[in-house]
Amino acid sequence: MLNTETPSLQHRELDQYPTEQLVAAFADDQLTAVQAVRAAVPAIARAVDAAVPRIEAGGRLLYVGAGTSGRLGVLDSVELYPTFSWPHERAVAVLAGGAEAMFQAVEGAEDNRAQGARDLLALEPSRNDVVLALAASGTTPYVLGAIQAAREVGALTIGIANNPGTPVAAEAEYGITLDTGNEIISGSTRLKAGTSQKIVLNTISSAIMVRLHKVYGNLMVDLKPTNAKLFARTVRLTMHATGADEATARTALEQCGFHVKVAVVALLKKTTVQQAGDLLDQARGSVRGALNS
């Protein structure tokens, strides 16, 4: 039996716990997710290093999964635009059962290997695309079909699973096993298995964006301000990066459409925003490269 399906020997009287003990048990169990991700750091790093050249060459991040794993893929894909100004069309997720499965479980969809291949191929993957295939069990037919289809067209495949020695990690070019073991509620991989997958997706996509110069120091300098909170954040980030006062930072941002990168280079280099934009283009979007030019 898969580790994620094996009933836990701990907390056998879970349903009898007083509420504070019940909540503490759930919280403590989540620590295993962090430990599993930490143990997988070398594999995650190898996957990131393999993915970056593909994405630099114009590839997309394509997420494939079923159930909780698939929904986590959707979540990661939609968060990249506001955080890093990453184009929607370059972060695309497919979910077993289709879009409606995001909001309501579509039972049985994950068992269709051929549909996984069809859904992946419908995205017209290329050699520069990076496919992130997720399955807690590591055996989901839908995900395995997508991996096979992706490999046949030469796309890079990264398989993420929560059981050692399973096909999703083995059949992908880069396998990441998050050995979270059994769940506090037997088989409910929306718990720590899901948490570990969320951490890994955050880590992979964020690390790629750092390598693509979407971050200066640890500052989110390529965000897309789409609401009042984010517009205020662009001002704070520009002030922090340059030491400028609020009025000066805001003026520079207004001149460049609230593009933090451009404002930072313009203020630190004491150039116009047009010149700052040109310097960033020459430096392939790197704030450090533009400042050192």
PDB file of C-alpha atoms in Angstrom, residues 73-277:
ATOM      1  CA  GLY A  73      -1.085  23.831 -10.145  1.00  0.00           C
ATOM      2  CA  VAL A  74      -3.850  26.198 -11.219  1.00  0.00           C
ATOM      3  CA  LEU A  75      -3.170  28.368  -8.169  1.00  0.00           C
ATOM      4  CA  ASP A  76       0.542  28.654  -8.913  1.00  0.00           C
ATOM      5  CA  SER A  77      -0.111  29.488 -12.557  1.00  0.00           C
ATOM      6  CA  VAL A  78      -2.484  32.364 -11.836  1.00  0.00           C
ATOM      7  CA  GLU A  79      -0.304  33.908  -9.117  1.00  0.00           C
ATOM      8  CA  LEU A  80       2.671  34.543 -11.405  1.00  0.00           C
ATOM      9  CA  TYR A  81       1.104  37.470 -13.269  1.00  0.00           C
ATOM     10  CA  PRO A  82       0.531  39.836 -10.333  1.00  0.00           C
ATOM     11  CA  THR A  83       3.727  38.774  -8.591  1.00  0.00           C
ATOM     12  CA  PHE A  84       6.168  38.842 -11.507  1.00  0.00           C
ATOM     13  CA  SER A  85       4.247  40.322 -14.474  1.00  0.00           C
ATOM     14  CA  TRP A  86       4.525  36.853 -16.008  1.00  0.00           C
ATOM     15  CA  PRO A  87       2.210  36.619 -19.039  1.00  0.00           C
ATOM     16  CA  HIS A  88      -0.928  34.560 -18.482  1.00  0.00           C
ATOM     17  CA  GLU A  89      -0.284  32.638 -21.697  1.00  0.00           C
ATOM     18  CA  ARG A  90       3.091  31.477 -20.394  1.00  0.00           C
ATOM     19  CA  ALA A  91       1.731  29.809 -17.259  1.00  0.00           C
ATOM     20  CA  VAL A  92      -1.080  27.420 -18.157  1.00  0.00           C
ATOM     21  CA  ALA A  93      -2.669  24.683 -16.078  1.00  0.00           C
ATOM     22  CA  VAL A  94      -4.767  21.698 -17.105  1.00  0.00           C
ATOM     23  CA  LEU A  95      -6.853  19.850 -14.561  1.00  0.00           C
ATOM     24  CA  ALA A  96      -8.383  16.402 -14.824  1.00  0.00           C
ATOM     25  CA  GLY A  97     -12.082  16.919 -15.381  1.00  0.00           C
ATOM     26  CA  GLY A  98     -11.672  20.343 -16.942  1.00  0.00           C
ATOM     27  CA  ALA A  99     -12.137  23.828 -15.538  1.00  0.00           C
ATOM     28  CA  GLU A 100     -15.228  22.879 -13.553  1.00  0.00           C
ATOM     29  CA  ALA A 101     -13.101  20.481 -11.500  1.00  0.00           C
ATOM     30  CA  MET A 102     -11.509  23.534  -9.914  1.00  0.00           C
ATOM     31  CA  PHE A 103     -14.703  24.123  -7.970  1.00  0.00           C
ATOM     32  CA  GLN A 104     -16.318  20.702  -7.810  1.00  0.00           C
ATOM     33  CA  ALA A 105     -14.671  17.294  -7.731  1.00  0.00           C
ATOM     34  CA  VAL A 106     -15.025  15.338 -10.967  1.00  0.00           C
ATOM     35  CA  GLU A 107     -14.597  11.772  -9.804  1.00  0.00           C
ATOM     36  CA  GLY A 108     -12.960   9.316 -12.153  1.00  0.00           C
ATOM     37  CA  ALA A 109     -11.361  11.955 -14.389  1.00  0.00           C
ATOM     38  CA  GLU A 110      -7.928  11.192 -12.958  1.00  0.00           C
ATOM     39  CA  ASP A 111      -8.141   7.581 -14.163  1.00  0.00           C
ATOM     40  CA  ASN A 112      -8.142   8.520 -17.849  1.00  0.00           C
ATOM     41  CA  ARG A 113      -4.563   8.335 -19.092  1.00  0.00           C
ATOM     42  CA  ALA A 114      -5.500   9.092 -22.691  1.00  0.00           C
ATOM     43  CA  GLN A 115      -7.332  12.257 -21.644  1.00  0.00           C
ATOM     44  CA  GLY A 116      -4.247  13.480 -19.808  1.00  0.00           C
ATOM     45  CA  ALA A 117      -2.264  13.132 -23.009  1.00  0.00           C
ATOM     46  CA  ARG A 118      -4.983  14.847 -25.054  1.00  0.00           C
ATOM     47  CA  ASP A 119      -5.289  17.763 -22.634  1.00  0.00           C
ATOM     48  CA  LEU A 120      -1.546  18.309 -22.624  1.00  0.00           C
ATOM     49  CA  LEU A 121      -1.251  18.072 -26.399  1.00  0.00           C
ATOM     50  CA  ALA A 122      -4.118  20.559 -26.783  1.00  0.00           C
ATOM     51  CA  LEU A 123      -1.714  23.150 -25.381  1.00  0.00           C
ATOM     52  CA  GLU A 124       0.606  22.455 -28.333  1.00  0.00           C
ATOM     53  CA  PRO A 125       3.706  21.976 -26.171  1.00  0.00           C
ATOM     54  CA  SER A 126       7.134  22.722 -27.609  1.00  0.00           C
ATOM     55  CA  ARG A 127      10.673  21.730 -26.647  1.00  0.00           C
ATOM     56  CA  ASN A 128      11.046  24.924 -24.647  1.00  0.00           C
ATOM     57  CA  ASP A 129       8.012  24.262 -22.463  1.00  0.00           C
ATOM     58  CA  VAL A 130       8.372  22.963 -18.907  1.00  0.00           C
ATOM     59  CA  VAL A 131       5.673  20.574 -17.700  1.00  0.00           C
ATOM     60  CA  LEU A 132       5.095  20.368 -13.952  1.00  0.00           C
ATOM     61  CA  ALA A 133       3.214  17.121 -13.367  1.00  0.00           C
ATOM     62  CA  LEU A 134       1.748  16.616  -9.890  1.00  0.00           C
ATOM     63  CA  ALA A 135       0.237  13.583  -8.210  1.00  0.00           C
ATOM     64  CA  ALA A 136       0.364  12.829  -4.504  1.00  0.00           C
ATOM     65  CA  SER A 137       0.026   9.104  -5.130  1.00  0.00           C
ATOM     66  CA  GLY A 138       2.596   9.214  -7.916  1.00  0.00           C
ATOM     67  CA  THR A 139       0.446   6.806  -9.928  1.00  0.00           C
ATOM     68  CA  THR A 140      -2.367   8.970 -11.362  1.00  0.00           C
ATOM     69  CA  PRO A 141      -3.049   7.788 -14.946  1.00  0.00           C
ATOM     70  CA  TYR A 142      -4.154  11.250 -16.157  1.00  0.00           C
ATOM     71  CA  VAL A 143      -0.820  12.737 -15.075  1.00  0.00           C
ATOM     72  CA  LEU A 144       1.199   9.834 -16.480  1.00  0.00           C
ATOM     73  CA  GLY A 145      -0.502  10.295 -19.850  1.00  0.00           C
ATOM     74  CA  ALA A 146       0.478  13.958 -19.849  1.00  0.00           C
ATOM     75  CA  ILE A 147       4.080  13.147 -18.958  1.00  0.00           C
ATOM     76  CA  GLN A 148       4.350  10.644 -21.805  1.00  0.00           C
ATOM     77  CA  ALA A 149       2.855  13.081 -24.310  1.00  0.00           C
ATOM     78  CA  ALA A 150       5.143  15.884 -23.143  1.00  0.00           C
ATOM     79  CA  ARG A 151       8.252  13.742 -23.437  1.00  0.00           C
ATOM     80  CA  GLU A 152       7.299  12.603 -26.923  1.00  0.00           C
ATOM     81  CA  VAL A 153       7.331  16.208 -28.157  1.00  0.00           C
ATOM     82  CA  GLY A 154      10.530  17.038 -26.271  1.00  0.00           C
ATOM     83  CA  ALA A 155       9.127  19.257 -23.529  1.00  0.00           C
ATOM     84  CA  LEU A 156      10.936  19.185 -20.201  1.00  0.00           C
ATOM     85  CA  THR A 157       9.042  17.171 -17.601  1.00  0.00           C
ATOM     86  CA  ILE A 158       9.216  17.564 -13.828  1.00  0.00           C
ATOM     87  CA  GLY A 159       7.260  14.951 -11.878  1.00  0.00           C
ATOM     88  CA  ILE A 160       6.249  15.713  -8.295  1.00  0.00           C
ATOM     89  CA  ALA A 161       4.928  12.877  -6.119  1.00  0.00           C
ATOM     90  CA  ASN A 162       4.547  12.030  -2.429  1.00  0.00           C
ATOM     91  CA  ASN A 163       5.404   8.333  -2.525  1.00  0.00           C
ATOM     92  CA  PRO A 164       8.893   6.965  -3.191  1.00  0.00           C
ATOM     93  CA  GLY A 165       9.478   4.815  -6.245  1.00  0.00           C
ATOM     94  CA  THR A 166       6.317   5.802  -8.115  1.00  0.00           C
ATOM     95  CA  PRO A 167       5.931   6.370 -11.874  1.00  0.00           C
ATOM     96  CA  VAL A 168       5.218  10.118 -11.858  1.00  0.00           C
ATOM     97  CA  ALA A 169       8.694  10.845 -10.507  1.00  0.00           C
ATOM     98  CA  ALA A 170      10.359   7.980 -12.375  1.00  0.00           C
ATOM     99  CA  GLU A 171       8.898   8.671 -15.829  1.00  0.00           C
ATOM    100  CA  ALA A 172       9.569  12.417 -15.789  1.00  0.00           C
ATOM    101  CA  GLU A 173      13.039  13.643 -16.694  1.00  0.00           C
ATOM    102  CA  TYR A 174      13.321  15.263 -13.297  1.00  0.00           C
ATOM    103  CA  GLY A 175      11.574  13.519 -10.431  1.00  0.00           C
ATOM    104  CA  ILE A 176      10.876  15.142  -7.087  1.00  0.00           C
ATOM    105  CA  THR A 177       9.663  12.872  -4.301  1.00  0.00           C
ATOM    106  CA  LEU A 178       8.162  14.530  -1.233  1.00  0.00           C
ATOM    107  CA  ASP A 179       8.003  11.663   1.222  1.00  0.00           C
ATOM    108  CA  THR A 180       5.345  13.014   3.578  1.00  0.00           C
ATOM    109  CA  GLY A 181       4.220   9.561   4.683  1.00  0.00           C
ATOM    110  CA  ASN A 182       0.720   8.769   5.850  1.00  0.00           C
ATOM    111  CA  GLU A 183      -1.858  11.433   6.642  1.00  0.00           C
ATOM    112  CA  ILE A 184      -3.348  12.214  10.020  1.00  0.00           C
ATOM    113  CA  ILE A 185      -6.704  11.476   8.359  1.00  0.00           C
ATOM    114  CA  SER A 186      -5.891   8.358   6.390  1.00  0.00           C
ATOM    115  CA  GLY A 187      -5.542   9.005   2.671  1.00  0.00           C
ATOM    116  CA  SER A 188      -6.474  12.718   2.814  1.00  0.00           C
ATOM    117  CA  THR A 189      -3.614  14.065   0.739  1.00  0.00           C
ATOM    118  CA  ARG A 190      -5.127  17.540   0.754  1.00  0.00           C
ATOM    119  CA  LEU A 191      -3.352  17.775   4.118  1.00  0.00           C
ATOM    120  CA  LYS A 192       0.448  17.612   4.413  1.00  0.00           C
ATOM    121  CA  ALA A 193       0.984  16.075   0.968  1.00  0.00           C
ATOM    122  CA  GLY A 194      -0.841  19.029  -0.532  1.00  0.00           C
ATOM    123  CA  THR A 195       1.073  21.451   1.661  1.00  0.00           C
ATOM    124  CA  SER A 196       4.390  20.046   0.470  1.00  0.00           C
ATOM    125  CA  GLN A 197       3.321  20.360  -3.161  1.00  0.00           C
ATOM    126  CA  LYS A 198       2.313  23.974  -2.634  1.00  0.00           C
ATOM    127  CA  ILE A 199       5.720  24.707  -1.098  1.00  0.00           C
ATOM    128  CA  VAL A 200       7.520  23.075  -4.021  1.00  0.00           C
ATOM    129  CA  LEU A 201       5.492  24.907  -6.644  1.00  0.00           C
ATOM    130  CA  ASN A 202       6.135  28.206  -4.865  1.00  0.00           C
ATOM    131  CA  THR A 203       9.810  27.351  -4.732  1.00  0.00           C
ATOM    132  CA  ILE A 204      10.215  26.241  -8.350  1.00  0.00           C
ATOM    133  CA  SER A 205       8.316  29.091  -9.962  1.00  0.00           C
ATOM    134  CA  SER A 206       9.818  31.729  -7.663  1.00  0.00           C
ATOM    135  CA  ALA A 207      13.356  30.415  -8.180  1.00  0.00           C
ATOM    136  CA  ILE A 208      12.865  30.520 -11.939  1.00  0.00           C
ATOM    137  CA  MET A 209      11.637  34.105 -11.700  1.00  0.00           C
ATOM    138  CA  VAL A 210      14.674  35.078  -9.624  1.00  0.00           C
ATOM    139  CA  ARG A 211      16.912  33.607 -12.309  1.00  0.00           C
ATOM    140  CA  LEU A 212      14.974  35.608 -14.914  1.00  0.00           C
ATOM    141  CA  HIS A 213      15.839  38.837 -13.040  1.00  0.00           C
ATOM    142  CA  LYS A 214      12.309  39.394 -11.767  1.00  0.00           C
ATOM    143  CA  VAL A 215      13.764  40.085  -8.310  1.00  0.00           C
ATOM    144  CA  TYR A 216      16.377  42.655  -7.233  1.00  0.00           C
ATOM    145  CA  GLY A 217      17.975  41.603  -3.962  1.00  0.00           C
ATOM    146  CA  ASN A 218      14.886  40.164  -2.343  1.00  0.00           C
ATOM    147  CA  LEU A 219      12.564  42.848  -3.710  1.00  0.00           C
ATOM    148  CA  MET A 220       9.618  42.103  -5.979  1.00  0.00           C
ATOM    149  CA  VAL A 221      10.570  44.629  -8.651  1.00  0.00           C
ATOM    150  CA  ASP A 222       8.583  43.188 -11.556  1.00  0.00           C
ATOM    151  CA  LEU A 223       5.151  43.000  -9.995  1.00  0.00           C
ATOM    152  CA  LYS A 224       2.042  44.075 -11.886  1.00  0.00           C
ATOM    153  CA  PRO A 225       0.048  46.562  -9.776  1.00  0.00           C
ATOM    154  CA  THR A 226      -3.621  45.777 -10.280  1.00  0.00           C
ATOM    155  CA  ASN A 227      -5.175  47.210  -7.129  1.00  0.00           C
ATOM    156  CA  ALA A 228      -4.619  49.915  -4.532  1.00  0.00           C
ATOM    157  CA  LYS A 229      -2.564  47.625  -2.288  1.00  0.00           C
ATOM    158  CA  LEU A 230      -0.171  46.742  -5.094  1.00  0.00           C
ATOM    159  CA  PHE A 231       0.182  50.335  -6.280  1.00  0.00           C
ATOM    160  CA  ALA A 232       1.149  51.290  -2.719  1.00  0.00           C
ATOM    161  CA  ARG A 233       3.607  48.389  -2.696  1.00  0.00           C
ATOM    162  CA  THR A 234       5.354  49.702  -5.820  1.00  0.00           C
ATOM    163  CA  VAL A 235       5.980  52.999  -4.026  1.00  0.00           C
ATOM    164  CA  ARG A 236       7.343  51.299  -0.907  1.00  0.00           C
ATOM    165  CA  LEU A 237       9.582  48.988  -2.951  1.00  0.00           C
ATOM    166  CA  THR A 238      11.001  51.883  -4.950  1.00  0.00           C
ATOM    167  CA  MET A 239      11.665  53.877  -1.793  1.00  0.00           C
ATOM    168  CA  HIS A 240      13.344  50.907  -0.156  1.00  0.00           C
ATOM    169  CA  ALA A 241      15.548  50.115  -3.156  1.00  0.00           C
ATOM    170  CA  THR A 242      16.663  53.686  -3.821  1.00  0.00           C
ATOM    171  CA  GLY A 243      16.349  55.607  -0.565  1.00  0.00           C
ATOM    172  CA  ALA A 244      14.128  58.141  -2.343  1.00  0.00           C
ATOM    173  CA  ASP A 245      11.317  59.883  -0.528  1.00  0.00           C
ATOM    174  CA  GLU A 246       7.718  59.007  -1.297  1.00  0.00           C
ATOM    175  CA  ALA A 247       7.086  61.937  -3.625  1.00  0.00           C
ATOM    176  CA  THR A 248      10.204  61.266  -5.682  1.00  0.00           C
ATOM    177  CA  ALA A 249       9.472  57.539  -5.917  1.00  0.00           C
ATOM    178  CA  ARG A 250       5.873  58.145  -6.926  1.00  0.00           C
ATOM    179  CA  THR A 251       6.859  60.652  -9.611  1.00  0.00           C
ATOM    180  CA  ALA A 252       9.331  58.226 -11.169  1.00  0.00           C
ATOM    181  CA  LEU A 253       6.780  55.425 -11.076  1.00  0.00           C
ATOM    182  CA  GLU A 254       4.106  57.561 -12.707  1.00  0.00           C
ATOM    183  CA  GLN A 255       6.512  58.348 -15.530  1.00  0.00           C
ATOM    184  CA  CYS A 256       7.103  54.652 -16.291  1.00  0.00           C
ATOM    185  CA  GLY A 257       3.668  53.172 -15.719  1.00  0.00           C
ATOM    186  CA  PHE A 258       4.531  52.005 -12.194  1.00  0.00           C
ATOM    187  CA  HIS A 259       7.226  49.626 -13.379  1.00  0.00           C
ATOM    188  CA  VAL A 260       9.412  49.321 -10.301  1.00  0.00           C
ATOM    189  CA  LYS A 261      12.465  48.082 -12.171  1.00  0.00           C
ATOM    190  CA  VAL A 262      12.539  51.115 -14.414  1.00  0.00           C
ATOM    191  CA  ALA A 263      11.941  53.563 -11.578  1.00  0.00           C
ATOM    192  CA  VAL A 264      14.722  52.015  -9.500  1.00  0.00           C
ATOM    193  CA  VAL A 265      17.278  52.206 -12.314  1.00  0.00           C
ATOM    194  CA  ALA A 266      16.223  55.731 -13.266  1.00  0.00           C
ATOM    195  CA  LEU A 267      16.576  57.002  -9.709  1.00  0.00           C
ATOM    196  CA  LEU A 268      19.830  55.226  -8.909  1.00  0.00           C
ATOM    197  CA  LYS A 269      21.458  56.033 -12.254  1.00  0.00           C
ATOM    198  CA  LYS A 270      19.920  59.527 -12.319  1.00  0.00           C
ATOM    199  CA  THR A 271      18.617  59.012 -15.847  1.00  0.00           C
ATOM    200  CA  THR A 272      15.266  59.395 -17.546  1.00  0.00           C
ATOM    201  CA  VAL A 273      12.849  56.493 -17.404  1.00  0.00           C
ATOM    202  CA  GLN A 274      13.368  56.013 -21.143  1.00  0.00           C
ATOM    203  CA  GLN A 275      17.103  55.644 -20.648  1.00  0.00           C
ATOM    204  CA  ALA A 276      16.524  53.351 -17.690  1.00  0.00           C
ATOM    205  CA  GLY A 277      14.274  51.145 -19.805  1.00  0.00           C
TER     206      GLY A 277
END
